[in-house]
Short mmCIF file of C-alpha atoms in Angstrom, two decimals:
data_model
loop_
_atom_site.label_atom_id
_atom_site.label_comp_id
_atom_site.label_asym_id
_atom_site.label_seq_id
_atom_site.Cartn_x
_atom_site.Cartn_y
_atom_site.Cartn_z
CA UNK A 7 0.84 -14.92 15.91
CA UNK A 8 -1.25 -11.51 15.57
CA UNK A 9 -0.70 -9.51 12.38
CA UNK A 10 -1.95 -10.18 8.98
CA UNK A 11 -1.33 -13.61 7.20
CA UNK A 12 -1.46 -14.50 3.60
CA UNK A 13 -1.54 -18.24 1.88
CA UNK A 14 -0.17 -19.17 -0.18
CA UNK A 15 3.05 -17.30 -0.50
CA UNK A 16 3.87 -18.46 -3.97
CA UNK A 17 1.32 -19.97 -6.43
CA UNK A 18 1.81 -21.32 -9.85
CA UNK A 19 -1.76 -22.23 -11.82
CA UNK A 20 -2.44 -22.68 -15.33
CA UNK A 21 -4.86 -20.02 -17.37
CA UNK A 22 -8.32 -20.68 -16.84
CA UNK A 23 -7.74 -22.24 -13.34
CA UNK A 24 -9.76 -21.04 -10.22
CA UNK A 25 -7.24 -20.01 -7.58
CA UNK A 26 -8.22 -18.32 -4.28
CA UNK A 27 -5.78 -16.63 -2.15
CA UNK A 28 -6.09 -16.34 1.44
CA UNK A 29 -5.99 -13.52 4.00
CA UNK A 30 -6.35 -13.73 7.92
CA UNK A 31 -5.91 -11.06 10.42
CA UNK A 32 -6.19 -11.10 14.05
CA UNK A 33 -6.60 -7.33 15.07
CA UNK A 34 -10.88 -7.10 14.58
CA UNK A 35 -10.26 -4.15 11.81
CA UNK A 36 -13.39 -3.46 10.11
CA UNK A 37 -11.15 -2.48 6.50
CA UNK A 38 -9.30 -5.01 4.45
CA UNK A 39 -8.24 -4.47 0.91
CA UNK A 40 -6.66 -6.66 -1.73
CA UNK A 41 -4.01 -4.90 -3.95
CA UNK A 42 -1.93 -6.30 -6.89
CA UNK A 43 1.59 -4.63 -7.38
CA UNK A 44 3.12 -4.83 -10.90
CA UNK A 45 6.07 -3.27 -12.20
CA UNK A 46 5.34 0.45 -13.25
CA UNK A 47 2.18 0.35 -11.50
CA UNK A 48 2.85 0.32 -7.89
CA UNK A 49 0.10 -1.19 -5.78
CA UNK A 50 -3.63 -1.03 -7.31
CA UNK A 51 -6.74 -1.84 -5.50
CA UNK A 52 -8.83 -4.86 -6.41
CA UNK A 53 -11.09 -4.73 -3.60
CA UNK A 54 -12.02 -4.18 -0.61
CA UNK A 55 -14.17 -4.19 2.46
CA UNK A 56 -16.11 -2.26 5.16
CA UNK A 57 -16.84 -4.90 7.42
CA UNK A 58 -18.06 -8.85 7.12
CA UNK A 59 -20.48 -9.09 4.43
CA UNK A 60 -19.85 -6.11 3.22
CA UNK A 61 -17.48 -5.80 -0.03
CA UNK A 62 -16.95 -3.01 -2.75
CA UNK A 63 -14.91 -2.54 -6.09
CA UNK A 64 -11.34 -1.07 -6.40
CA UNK A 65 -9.69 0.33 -9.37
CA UNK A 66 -8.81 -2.99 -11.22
CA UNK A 67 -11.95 -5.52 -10.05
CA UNK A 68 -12.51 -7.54 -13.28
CA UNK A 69 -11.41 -11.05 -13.01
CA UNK A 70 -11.44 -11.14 -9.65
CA UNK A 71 -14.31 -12.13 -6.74
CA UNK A 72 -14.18 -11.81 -2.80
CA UNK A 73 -16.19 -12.78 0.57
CA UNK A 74 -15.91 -11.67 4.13
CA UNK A 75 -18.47 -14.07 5.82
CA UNK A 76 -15.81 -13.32 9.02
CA UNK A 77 -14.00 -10.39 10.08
CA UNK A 78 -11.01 -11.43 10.25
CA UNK A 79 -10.57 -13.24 6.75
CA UNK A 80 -10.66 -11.80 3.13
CA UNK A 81 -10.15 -14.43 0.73
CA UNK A 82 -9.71 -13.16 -2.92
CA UNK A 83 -10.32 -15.43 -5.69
CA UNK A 84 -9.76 -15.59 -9.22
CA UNK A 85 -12.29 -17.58 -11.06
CA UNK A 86 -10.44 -18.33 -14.51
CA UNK A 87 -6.89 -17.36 -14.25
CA UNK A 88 -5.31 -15.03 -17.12
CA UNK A 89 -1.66 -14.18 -17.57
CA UNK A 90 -2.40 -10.83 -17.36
CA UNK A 91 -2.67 -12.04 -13.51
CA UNK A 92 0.58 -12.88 -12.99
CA UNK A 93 1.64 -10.68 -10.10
CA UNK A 94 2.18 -10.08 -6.41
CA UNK A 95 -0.66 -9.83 -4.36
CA UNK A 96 -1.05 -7.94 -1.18
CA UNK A 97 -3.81 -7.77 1.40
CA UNK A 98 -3.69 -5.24 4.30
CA UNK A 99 -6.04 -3.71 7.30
CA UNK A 100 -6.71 -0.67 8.21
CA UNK A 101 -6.09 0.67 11.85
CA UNK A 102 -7.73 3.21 13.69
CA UNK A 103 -5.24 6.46 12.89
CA UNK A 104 -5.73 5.38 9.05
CA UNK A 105 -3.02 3.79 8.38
CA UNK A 106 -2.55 0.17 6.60
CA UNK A 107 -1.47 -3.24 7.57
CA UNK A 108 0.15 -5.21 4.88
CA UNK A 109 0.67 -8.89 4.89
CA UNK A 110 3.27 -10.56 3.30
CA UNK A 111 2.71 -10.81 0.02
CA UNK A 112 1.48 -14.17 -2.18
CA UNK A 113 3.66 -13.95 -5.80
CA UNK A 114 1.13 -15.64 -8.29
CA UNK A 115 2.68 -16.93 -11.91
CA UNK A 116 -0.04 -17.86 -14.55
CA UNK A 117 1.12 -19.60 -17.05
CA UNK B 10 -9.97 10.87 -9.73
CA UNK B 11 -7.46 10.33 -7.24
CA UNK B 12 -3.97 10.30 -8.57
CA UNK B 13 -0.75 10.31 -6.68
CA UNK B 14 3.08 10.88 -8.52
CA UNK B 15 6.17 10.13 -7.64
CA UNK B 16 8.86 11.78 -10.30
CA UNK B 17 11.72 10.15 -9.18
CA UNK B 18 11.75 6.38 -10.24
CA UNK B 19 15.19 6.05 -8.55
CA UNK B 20 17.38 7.86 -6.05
CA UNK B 21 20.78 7.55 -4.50
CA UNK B 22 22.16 8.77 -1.43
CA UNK B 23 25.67 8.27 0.55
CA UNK B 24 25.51 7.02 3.67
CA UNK B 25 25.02 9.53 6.87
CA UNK B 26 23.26 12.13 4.12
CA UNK B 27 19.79 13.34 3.51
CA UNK B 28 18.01 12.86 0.62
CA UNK B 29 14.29 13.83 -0.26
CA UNK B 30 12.20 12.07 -2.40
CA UNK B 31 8.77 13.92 -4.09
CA UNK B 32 5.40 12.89 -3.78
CA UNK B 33 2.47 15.07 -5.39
CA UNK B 34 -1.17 14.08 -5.63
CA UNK B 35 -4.31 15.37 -6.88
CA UNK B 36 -7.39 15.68 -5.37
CA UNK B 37 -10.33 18.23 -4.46
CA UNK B 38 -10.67 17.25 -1.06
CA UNK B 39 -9.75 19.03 2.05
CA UNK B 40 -9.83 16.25 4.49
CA UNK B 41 -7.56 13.09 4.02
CA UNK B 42 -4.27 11.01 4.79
CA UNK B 43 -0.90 10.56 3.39
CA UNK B 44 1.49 8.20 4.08
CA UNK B 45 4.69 6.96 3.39
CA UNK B 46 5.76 2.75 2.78
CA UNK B 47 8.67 1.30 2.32
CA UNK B 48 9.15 -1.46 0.81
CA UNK B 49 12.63 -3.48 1.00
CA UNK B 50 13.68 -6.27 -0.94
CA UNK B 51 11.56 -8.81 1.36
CA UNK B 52 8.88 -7.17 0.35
CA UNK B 53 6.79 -6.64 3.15
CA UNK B 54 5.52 -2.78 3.40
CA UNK B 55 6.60 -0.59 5.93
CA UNK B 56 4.75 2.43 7.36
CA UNK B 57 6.87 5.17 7.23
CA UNK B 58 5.58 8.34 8.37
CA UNK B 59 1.91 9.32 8.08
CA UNK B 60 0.22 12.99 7.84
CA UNK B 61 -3.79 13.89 8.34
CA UNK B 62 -3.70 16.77 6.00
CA UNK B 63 -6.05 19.03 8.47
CA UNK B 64 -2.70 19.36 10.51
CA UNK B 65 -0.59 22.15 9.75
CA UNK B 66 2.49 20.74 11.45
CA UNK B 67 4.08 18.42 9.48
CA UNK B 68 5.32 14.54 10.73
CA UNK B 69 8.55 13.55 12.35
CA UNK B 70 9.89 9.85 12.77
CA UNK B 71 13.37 10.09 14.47
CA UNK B 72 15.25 10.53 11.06
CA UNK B 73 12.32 10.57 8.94
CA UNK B 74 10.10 13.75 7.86
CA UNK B 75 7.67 14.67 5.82
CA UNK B 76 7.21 18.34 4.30
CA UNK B 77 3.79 19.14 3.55
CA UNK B 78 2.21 21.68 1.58
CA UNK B 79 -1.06 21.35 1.41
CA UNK B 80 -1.56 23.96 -1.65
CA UNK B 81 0.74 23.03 -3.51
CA UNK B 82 -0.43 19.28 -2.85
CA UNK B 83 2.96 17.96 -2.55
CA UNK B 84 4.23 14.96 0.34
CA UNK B 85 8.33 14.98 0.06
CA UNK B 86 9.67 12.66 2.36
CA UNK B 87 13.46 13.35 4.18
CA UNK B 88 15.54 10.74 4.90
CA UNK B 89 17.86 12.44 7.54
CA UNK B 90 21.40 10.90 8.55
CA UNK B 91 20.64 7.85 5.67
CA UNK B 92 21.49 4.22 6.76
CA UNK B 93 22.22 0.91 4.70
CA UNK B 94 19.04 -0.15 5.85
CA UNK B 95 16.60 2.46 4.23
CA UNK B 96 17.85 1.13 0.92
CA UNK B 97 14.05 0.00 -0.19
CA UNK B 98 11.76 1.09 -2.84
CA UNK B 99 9.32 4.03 -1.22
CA UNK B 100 5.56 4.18 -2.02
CA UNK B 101 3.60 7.49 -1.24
CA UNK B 102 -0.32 6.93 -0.39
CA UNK B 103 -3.05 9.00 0.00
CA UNK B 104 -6.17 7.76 1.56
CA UNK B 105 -10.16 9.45 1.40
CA UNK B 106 -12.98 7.91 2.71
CA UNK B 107 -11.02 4.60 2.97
CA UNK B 108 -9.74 4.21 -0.19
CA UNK B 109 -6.08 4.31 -0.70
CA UNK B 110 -4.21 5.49 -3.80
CA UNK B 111 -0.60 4.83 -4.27
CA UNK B 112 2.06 6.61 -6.15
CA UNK B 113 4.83 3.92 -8.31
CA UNK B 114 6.86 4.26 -6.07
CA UNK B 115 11.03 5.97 -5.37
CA UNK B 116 13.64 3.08 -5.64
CA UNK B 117 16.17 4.50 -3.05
CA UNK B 118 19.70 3.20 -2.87
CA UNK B 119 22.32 4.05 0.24
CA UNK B 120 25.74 4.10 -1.28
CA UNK B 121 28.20 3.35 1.51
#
């Protein structure tokens, strides 16, 4: 199906765990960003990234690592889980007129 | 730094009114995007409405508009004529140079 796909849609990992969460989309954009939503918060960039092989930091990066050896995916991956990651986690594209793609959403529990 | 605020953590409308909900945002730049999500319960986000803020002329979407004042830096969005269905939480954006900022977002709920 073309759009934006994320796996897993729900994850439950213990602290300290290395979890990656995937991100595939089938349009060719050259931007994808990884956002975490929390209550009170709204949505807050983790990364994100030009093109393949090409990756930069968003507002809230620590704890977090990313790769784009492909265009179309955008795996995020946290090395050592914390609680403080517990949250919903959103990746999206960005089309030509500006605008972003979201994809479903992956809810991630720490415990 | 890039900030965007939304004052209103909730709304309520009745069904077949209009209700606005406030967006401001801070910034020294002239050139740049705004948007408008929604988000419903599912929680997949929506594109609303977006705006480039070098145009004057602000954004329709059949019921949906956007008043823009670029001075003032303020992005309301109107909900004309409101339907069960635009009962979601509502997330302003602004975007420069690729990097999107979002306000906490307007939980909006359509009172039949």
């Amino acid at each position: 199906d073309a759009g934006i796909t994320q796996s897993p849609r729900y994850k439950i990992t213990e602290t300290g765990r290395q979890v990656t969460l995937m991100c595939h989309q089938t349009w060719s954009h050259s931007y994808m960003f990884w956002y975490r939503q929390d209550l009170g918060h709204g949505l807050r960039l983790i990364y994100y990234s030009a093109a393949a092989d090409i990756t930069d930091k968003g507002e809230v990066p620590d704890g977090y690592v990313v790769s784009r050896s492909k265009t179309e995916n955008f795996p995020l991956t946290l090395e050592s889980a914390t609680r403080s990651q517990t949250s919903v986690y959103f990746c999206a594209s960005m089309g030509r007129a500006y605008e972003q793609y979201f994809g479903p959403g992956t809810r991630l529990t720490v415990t | 730094a890039q900030t965007v605020t939304q004052s209103q953590p909730e709304m309520s409308v009745q069904e077949a009114e209009t209700v606005t909900l406030s967006c401001t945002y801070d910034t020294s730049e002239s050139d740049y995007y705004l948007f408008w999500y929604k988000q419903p319960p599912s929680r997949q986000m929506i594109l609303v409405i977006r705006q480039e803020a070098y145009k004057q002329q602000n954004a329709t979407e059949n019921r949906f508009s956007v008043n823009f004042q670029k001075a003032a830096k303020s992005f309301s969005l109107k909900i004309s004529d409101s339907q069960l269905g635009d009962a979601a939480m509502y997330f302003c954006a602004y975007n420069f140079r690729n990097q999107f900022y979002f306000g906490t977002g307007t939980s909006l709920t359509v009172i039949p």
